[in-house]
Structure formats: structure tokens, C-alpha cells
Amino acid sequence: MHHTQALCRFLAELTYAQLPEHVLARTEELYLDWLASALASQGAHPIPLFERYAQKMGPSSGPAQVIVNGTGTSAYFAALVNAASSHLVEQDDLHNSSVLHPATVVFPAALAAAQDLGKSGRELLLASVAGYEAGIRIGEFLGRSHYRIFHTTATVGTLAAAVAVGKLLDFNEEQFINLLGSAGTQAAGLWEFLRDAADSKQLHTAKAAADGLLAAYLTADGLTGARNILEGDQGLAAGMSSDAQPGKLSAGLGSRWALVETSFKFHASCRHTHPAADALLDLMQREGLSAAQISQVQTHVHQGAIDVLGRVTVPATVHQAKFSMGTVLGLIAVHGHAGLPEFHDLALSDPAVAAFRDKVCMSLDPEVDSAYPQRWLGRVTVTTTDGRTLHGAIDEPKGDPGNTLSRAELADKFQRLAHFSGARTPSQANRLIEQVWNLRTTASMAHWLGGNCDD
Amino acid sequence: MHHTQALCRFLAELTYAQLPEHVLARTEELYLDWLASALASQGAHPIPLFERYAQKMGPSSGPAQVIVNGTGTSAYFAALVNAASSHLVEQDDLHNSSVLHPATVVFPAALAAAQDLGKSGRELLLASVAGYEAGIRIGEFLGRSHYRIFHTTATVGTLAAAVAVGKLLDFNEEQFINLLGSAGTQAAGLWEFLRDAADSKQLHTAKAAADGLLAAYLTADGLTGARNILEGDQGLAAGMSSDAQPGKLSAGLGSRWALVETSFKFHASCRHTHPAADALLDLMQREGLSAAQISQVQTHVHQGAIDVLGRVTVPATVHQAKFSMGTVLGLIAVHGHAGLPEFHDLALSDPAVAAFRDKVCMSLDPEVDSAYPQRWLGRVTVTTTDGRTLHGAIDEPKGDPGNTLSRAELADKFQRLAHFSGARTPSQANRLIEQVWNLRTTASMAHWLGGNCDD
């Protein structure tokens, strides 16, 4: 278990002063992007169910804030509701090689604990970096076999959230070892829900953040956990992976900052659709093609895309449409965008999108598949109505580190998402954006979201 | 998924009037036995950690009662703490062929929801039967491969607890299908903690009961789940079993009452030690042997016993001693009993027990292994100091349905467990025993435990 131990030592010893400027800056950007996703889900099913559950089972007030309704509750329920919220509109970040959405599990737990403990903005940033670095490595460790059945953001997310809270609780190496044990033995989340467009994706992130926080608070109080939960022969990899690589857990600790490899999502759809969407958009712009001139689109994809997207044929819900390659490419081809408004207004109702959807197929591509998950290559072959065969290719989808969003683009995305749900007016949104850019000098995260929160 | 559907239909249509008298009577007995286990853990690590967590994260009062401290809280936290409590002393029940401890996950969730919803004793009993029947079948469905890595009481326990609460919420077939989806996608719990004698066993049962309850309340409010979480190709069996048998899910519904096959625990140790312990005790009594006359004991066991017990050599804690075949047999041979007082006063400190421990070995036995898990056969070969080789065998350990405990024996066990922790005086314990025997005529479970619970 020396890889686990090395990881835990790194987490215990990590200080704010060690964080390079570009890591801190990117953490602030990822935090802003996360907050936008949470705001965008205000009022949308199934988020009110989680709000009502927190009200029924939790205290009537408390130090941790629920983003979508501004109420105060205990850290556990704030983590639960905020994590459900921030994964709903499929606009939150993704780390490619771990296939983990870190923001939606790390930040809800970290913010809830930081508010509960009265920690500063710097402490929040440091804890979030710890959560990202651990979660990404654990996701990479579990490998592709894990992701085939298990929703990595749910399983690994529990550990990532736990680590962030453990850092806020100033854990030493020994406590981090126990923490991973107690978080890892709660790791759960199956892809089966996708076939039915069921609400489990929100349940998964909600539980990952809340369970990780629970593990950390109990560890702080003395609960012990398995010392080798990741690598042990009755542990996480033994039970839920067939291609685990222990070396991934400790690779590049302190030199490679995995957090900065995280991608922002430009389209409001499952990330597996983005490479093909960008390749198609690029090809259509280059060739001056309209949707009507296209008779067929073959997308050349990695196996993970087929596993996740292959079960959706005709989408029944907006959320399911985000997992339909044909629908996403239809929105891109017909309307030029696949953002939240397009999904909500057009994805299910526009006959042109539906017609385009039926022209799209996926096929496994060896080159794309072998590059995955380190690189998400976009490759499409388009057949035109006048009989031409055209090829589109992009190597870094929009939002990837080499093709990232600027702070201005992120602020614009924030405004669009806050407007989409009506959660914030433009001036309120601007104030929140400024608060994020000032996290480093925020003395206490208590009441950070404003509103009527009681301490 | 017709097996899952058949199970859900059965659960939805099951009525109190359909329950045979011997099923109802056994449910009352299992409930009493469960309550004894919860009381026995009062004050013992790590239970106070869960109590403090509930106080910190939950409401300061509520309709559901925490058994070990009498306070009122919300149903979620009562289920959490009570399920942690009732699995600590290793005296709670076990169903053989599913290798599931049903009581410690079903009853905490059912009692918490029944108190929250103001349900009657009959409704509690009906809901508990539903939880047992579903949980046992799902455990059998997942098979032996699941139990090799996963703690079935944790994973399947989430579904069993969910079903009990769903029945209290009057779910129809469709709701039960969604409920299994939301509970199954939370199923977690790895055996890895056992090597370190870590506290995860309590975390597992706590989370199973609480997560199951959460799934049921959210389902009642409209959360959807995967429709085929058990049998689907990205579901529970696909991810966590290699020998699943779907037919087990629906076998004998309404004719076979799996609940009555559940065993009571006589010794205060892991159930895998009981067959050998009873076989040794029987042999020693038959031959008039003392511990000093025994030079070696070879226990002939099933693979599951080796998987669970094989990692404990010299126990470091009382809890770990309950998973040490040598220690359990040492207590039996030297002191004639392996109950809670023997474990706490003698298991780690008595040199005679330690010396006997080193005389004990386990070996895989094909006959015993092929009978398992339907039958837990006890087989020992004893070598005496005067050179004799003797064989001991029992086919039904004490507490199994064919060798069960009477109501008087269960009441005696209840008194001993309540006395062990000092949770109740003998007269208080007698009152609780009477309350259990009167569950069928209890109009509302609210305030059922007495004390200072607020509604």
C-alpha cells in the first residue's frame, strides 16, 4: 500500500504556499464554473426533492448554505443538495484521463465544511486542490474497466469529497489513510439508470459529496477505516476494477497538478459527445455546409462513448437528450449551438433535429479508442446529399486545457447559466463572479452566498 | 427483468392478513433479538461517534428515537445510529443462504419510518417481513462471488432497508421498481476493513439503513431509479457478482417465507465460527474432555469462513477476536461459553485462551463447502494430548431454525445483553420484552421506546 501511503502523506503535507499561481487561478475558475452549474438547476426536477428531503431530515437552520434556495442547514445536507444541483444541466467540468467530474463532488463538500468550520477562502482553495488531486489519481487508478459499469464521479467522487473535507479538518497522514478507508467502503454508483433516463445521476453526486463529508467528520472524531481500501485484496479495485494501476495513485505528486488538466464544458451535453460535436462544427464551417446538405454522419468514437451513449436511441427527456449523440449533433448542425436553451427549447420538439439525429451513427475507432482517456479525439465522416465524403477532426475539444475558456468566456457562461434558471439577475451574478475572483482574500466562507443563512 | 418485476409486485400486494402465524411470531422474535443487540452496544466505541454526528448534522428533536440514548431525531438519523448500534456486539441474526444479517438493516429503517409516519405495530411487522423477504432473495441472487469481496449486509442491506420503508409508505409495484433502482445504485461495503479491525462494520449497517430510508423517502416524492438495477447489464450483478442467479429473486414468493429461515446467534462471535464451536463443544461434552487434554483442533470449513476469518491471526481488539476462530474455540474449550462477558473479560487477556488459540487451524472441506451457504455444517478433528484422534460434527448450529431459541431463551438473551451494557435494568428490560410481544396490538409506534422523545 505504499502508493496509498504516499498519496496520504502528500495530502497531509500540502500547504497553500506550495500551490503554483496557475493552479490557484484555475481552481478559482473551476469553482466559478461549478457555481454556475448549481445555479442553473434551480427549480428543475429532481432538485426540489433533495431540498425537501434536507428540510424534513435536517435542522431548520445552520451554518452551511443551499445554493438554489439560500437557506442554512447542516454541512451534511448542504453538501447533499448542492452536489445534486451542480450536475444536473451537464455543464460542470470533467477531467479526461480519470473520466471524473471533480467539481460537482469536491466543491459542495468543501464549501459546506468550510462554512461549518468558518474556514477562509484560501483554506477552501487548498482543500479543493487536495480533493481534485486525490480524486483524479484514484479515478485513473481504477481504470477503464471500472467506468464501464460504475459511474466514476459517484464512486471516486466519495473519496474526492472526503479528501477535501479532511484537508479542511487539518488531517495528518494517518487520518487520511483512515479517511480513504471509510470513504472508499461507501463508494457506489451504477450506470444502469441511464437506459431509463432515471434521476440517479443527481442522487450519485449528492450522495458522493455528503458521504465523503460524513466519512471525514467521523474520521475526525476517531472512526477508523481500512488502511488499504484502494489496493487491498478485498478493497475497491479488487471488487470494482480489472485493470487497476496502483502506480497512478502516487505518480507526479507535487510536480504534476492534475487539477489544471480539467476541462470546462462548452456544450450542455455529455462530454462524450463533445469531440464529435466540435469536429462536425469545424467541418461544417470549413466547408460552408448546412444541415440540409448532410445525408449521414459517422462518428468515430472510443468504447466509453458507446458504453454511455449507445443505449439512448430516441431520447424521452431533456436530460436523456444530452446523452444522445444524434440529438447533440442535430442541435449543432441545425442551430449551431448545443447549449441549455437549445436543449430545453429544441432538443425534443424540433423535427429538423430529430431528422438529423437519425442520420448519425457511432462506430468504434481504434485510434480514438487507444488515445482515450488521456485524449478525447473528435473524428467524423460526413456524407453530403450531393455524394461527397468529408472528414472532420479536432484533437482538443473546446474547453480542454489546450483549448480552454478565458475568464471572460467563463463569466459569460456564468451569466448564461444564472439567467437560464432565473436564479440570479445579471448584477447579482456579477457580484458573485467578483466574490469568486476574491476568494484568496476572503477571511471566512461563512455566509459567503449572502441571503438569510443563520449560523 | 421479469424476476425483479415479480418481486416488486409481490412486495406491493403483500398484506398483513396474508402473513401466516408462524411468520408473524418469528418476526416479533427477530425484532426482540435485534433490540437486544442495539441495547448491548450502549456507550461502546464507535457508537457515540454516530450519536454525535446525528446531533451535529440532524435536528435537535424529532419523531424517531435513538435506542442507545433515548433522544428524538429525524427518521434518517435514527436509522443511522440504530443500525450502527445493533451490529456491534455480533449477536444479531443471520440468514444462512444469503449470508445477510437482516435485522440490523431492516428494523432500524422500519422503526424510524414507522415512528416518523405514526404507523402501527402491525404495519411495522408487515414492512419488516417485506424487507426480509426482498433482502434475503437479493442476497441469494448475488451469490457467493459477491460475498467474497462485498459485505452483503451493507450492499444488499441498503435494498432490504429501502423495501421495508417503501412498504410503510404504501408503495405500488412501480414505486418499488424505482425504489430498488435508487437503493441499488447506493449499495456499497467492502470486507477490506476486517484485516485492520477497523470500524467499518458499523458504518456499513448505519449507511445501509439510512441510505435505504433516503431512497424510499425520495422515491415517495417522485425520484426515479433504474428499472433493472439488479439484472441489467450495467447493474448490481454486472458490477459486483460473477455467479448471479436471477431466478432466486422471485423463487417461492408468497409460499416460501425466507424470514423464518433466519438464525439467532447464540455465541457472540462471527457466525462463521459457530458451526465449529458447537461441534467442539458437543465433542468435549460427549468425551468428557477438558481444554488441557486437547493438543490440536482442525476445523473443516467452507471457503467463506476462510475468506472472512483467515486474515485474523492474533486479535488486537475484542471485535477482531470475534473473527478469530482460535479465540472463539479457546473461549468455548476453556470457559464453556463465548458470550459477551467472555469476550470482553477473557478473549484478549486470558493466557489459556491464547494458548488454545494457537492449537486451532482451519482447512477447506469439500463437503462443508458444497453444503454452504444453504447449510452451515460444523466439523472438527481433535487430537488429544494422549494421542487420540476424535471427530465432532453438528449439522445445525444452535440458533438455526431446526435448533432454534425459545421465547424464554430469547428473553434471557435480551436480559443478558441489556445488562451487559447497563442500558436497561431487569424490570425495564421486562417491560420492553412485553411491548414486543404486544406489537400486533400497538396502535402507533410513536414514542414506542418511551423516554424524552419529542414529536
CSV table of N, CA and C in Angstrom, one decimal, chain A residues 171 174-175 177-179 181-183 185-186 214-226, chain B residues 45-47 49-50 52 84 198-204:
chain,number,residue,atom,x,y,z
A,171,PHE,N,-6.2,17.1,8.5
A,171,PHE,CA,-5.9,15.7,8.8
A,171,PHE,C,-4.4,15.5,8.6
A,174,GLU,N,-2.0,9.8,8.9
A,174,GLU,CA,-2.7,8.6,9.5
A,174,GLU,C,-4.3,8.8,9.3
A,175,GLN,N,-4.7,10.1,9.5
A,175,GLN,CA,-6.1,10.3,9.4
A,175,GLN,C,-6.6,10.2,8.0
A,177,ILE,N,-5.3,8.2,5.8
A,177,ILE,CA,-5.4,6.7,5.5
A,177,ILE,C,-6.8,6.2,6.0
A,178,ASN,N,-7.1,6.5,7.2
A,178,ASN,CA,-8.4,6.0,7.7
A,178,ASN,C,-9.6,6.6,7.0
A,179,LEU,N,-9.4,7.9,6.6
A,179,LEU,CA,-10.5,8.6,5.8
A,179,LEU,C,-10.8,7.8,4.5
A,181,GLY,N,-10.3,4.8,3.8
A,181,GLY,CA,-11.0,3.6,4.2
A,181,GLY,C,-12.5,3.8,4.4
A,182,SER,N,-12.8,4.8,5.1
A,182,SER,CA,-14.2,5.0,5.4
A,182,SER,C,-15.0,5.6,4.2
A,183,ALA,N,-14.3,6.3,3.4
A,183,ALA,CA,-15.0,6.8,2.2
A,183,ALA,C,-15.0,5.8,1.1
A,185,THR,N,-15.2,2.6,1.3
A,185,THR,CA,-16.1,1.5,1.6
A,185,THR,C,-17.6,1.9,1.4
A,186,GLN,N,-17.8,3.2,1.2
A,186,GLN,CA,-19.1,3.7,0.8
A,186,GLN,C,-19.3,4.0,-0.7
A,214,LEU,N,-19.4,13.0,5.5
A,214,LEU,CA,-19.7,12.1,6.7
A,214,LEU,C,-18.5,11.4,7.1
A,215,ALA,N,-17.8,10.8,6.1
A,215,ALA,CA,-16.6,10.0,6.4
A,215,ALA,C,-15.5,10.9,7.1
A,216,ALA,N,-15.4,12.1,6.6
A,216,ALA,CA,-14.4,13.0,7.2
A,216,ALA,C,-14.7,13.4,8.6
A,217,TYR,N,-16.0,13.8,8.8
A,217,TYR,CA,-16.3,14.2,10.2
A,217,TYR,C,-16.2,13.0,11.2
A,218,LEU,N,-16.6,11.8,10.7
A,218,LEU,CA,-16.5,10.7,11.6
A,218,LEU,C,-15.0,10.3,11.9
A,219,THR,N,-14.2,10.5,10.8
A,219,THR,CA,-12.8,10.2,11.0
A,219,THR,C,-12.2,11.2,12.0
A,220,ALA,N,-12.6,12.4,11.9
A,220,ALA,CA,-12.0,13.5,12.8
A,220,ALA,C,-12.4,13.1,14.2
A,221,ASP,N,-13.5,12.4,14.4
A,221,ASP,CA,-14.0,12.0,15.8
A,221,ASP,C,-13.4,10.7,16.2
A,222,GLY,N,-12.6,10.0,15.3
A,222,GLY,CA,-12.0,8.8,15.7
A,222,GLY,C,-12.4,7.5,15.0
A,223,LEU,N,-13.3,7.6,14.1
A,223,LEU,CA,-13.7,6.4,13.3
A,223,LEU,C,-12.5,5.9,12.5
A,224,THR,N,-12.2,4.6,12.6
A,224,THR,CA,-11.1,4.0,11.8
A,224,THR,C,-11.7,3.4,10.5
A,225,GLY,N,-10.8,3.3,9.5
A,225,GLY,CA,-11.2,2.7,8.3
A,225,GLY,C,-10.1,1.7,7.8
A,226,ALA,N,-10.5,0.9,6.8
A,226,ALA,CA,-9.5,0.0,6.2
A,226,ALA,C,-8.3,0.8,5.7
B,45,HIS,N,-17.5,2.1,21.8
B,45,HIS,CA,-16.9,2.6,20.5
B,45,HIS,C,-17.3,1.7,19.4
B,46,PRO,N,-17.7,2.3,18.2
B,46,PRO,CA,-17.7,3.7,17.8
B,46,PRO,C,-19.1,4.3,17.9
B,47,ILE,N,-20.0,3.7,18.7
B,47,ILE,CA,-21.5,4.2,18.6
B,47,ILE,C,-21.6,5.6,19.0
B,49,LEU,N,-19.8,8.0,18.3
B,49,LEU,CA,-19.4,8.9,17.2
B,49,LEU,C,-20.6,9.1,16.3
B,50,PHE,N,-21.4,8.1,16.1
B,50,PHE,CA,-22.6,8.2,15.3
B,50,PHE,C,-23.7,9.0,16.0
B,52,ARG,N,-23.0,11.5,18.1
B,52,ARG,CA,-22.6,12.9,18.0
B,52,ARG,C,-22.8,13.4,16.6
B,84,ALA,N,-26.1,1.3,13.3
B,84,ALA,CA,-24.7,1.1,13.8
B,84,ALA,C,-24.7,0.3,15.1
B,198,ALA,N,-10.9,-2.4,11.6
B,198,ALA,CA,-11.4,-1.0,11.6
B,198,ALA,C,-12.9,-1.0,11.8
B,199,ASP,N,-13.5,0.2,12.0
B,199,ASP,CA,-14.8,0.4,12.5
B,199,ASP,C,-15.9,0.3,11.4
B,200,SER,N,-15.5,-0.2,10.2
B,200,SER,CA,-16.4,0.0,9.0
B,200,SER,C,-17.7,-0.9,9.1
B,201,LYS,N,-17.7,-1.9,9.9
B,201,LYS,CA,-18.9,-2.8,10.0
B,201,LYS,C,-20.0,-1.9,10.5
B,202,GLN,N,-19.8,-1.1,11.5
B,202,GLN,CA,-20.9,-0.2,12.0
B,202,GLN,C,-21.2,0.9,11.0
B,203,LEU,N,-20.2,1.4,10.3
B,203,LEU,CA,-20.5,2.4,9.2
B,203,LEU,C,-21.4,1.7,8.1
B,204,HIS,N,-21.1,0.4,7.8
B,204,HIS,CA,-21.8,-0.3,6.8
B,204,HIS,C,-23.3,-0.4,7.1
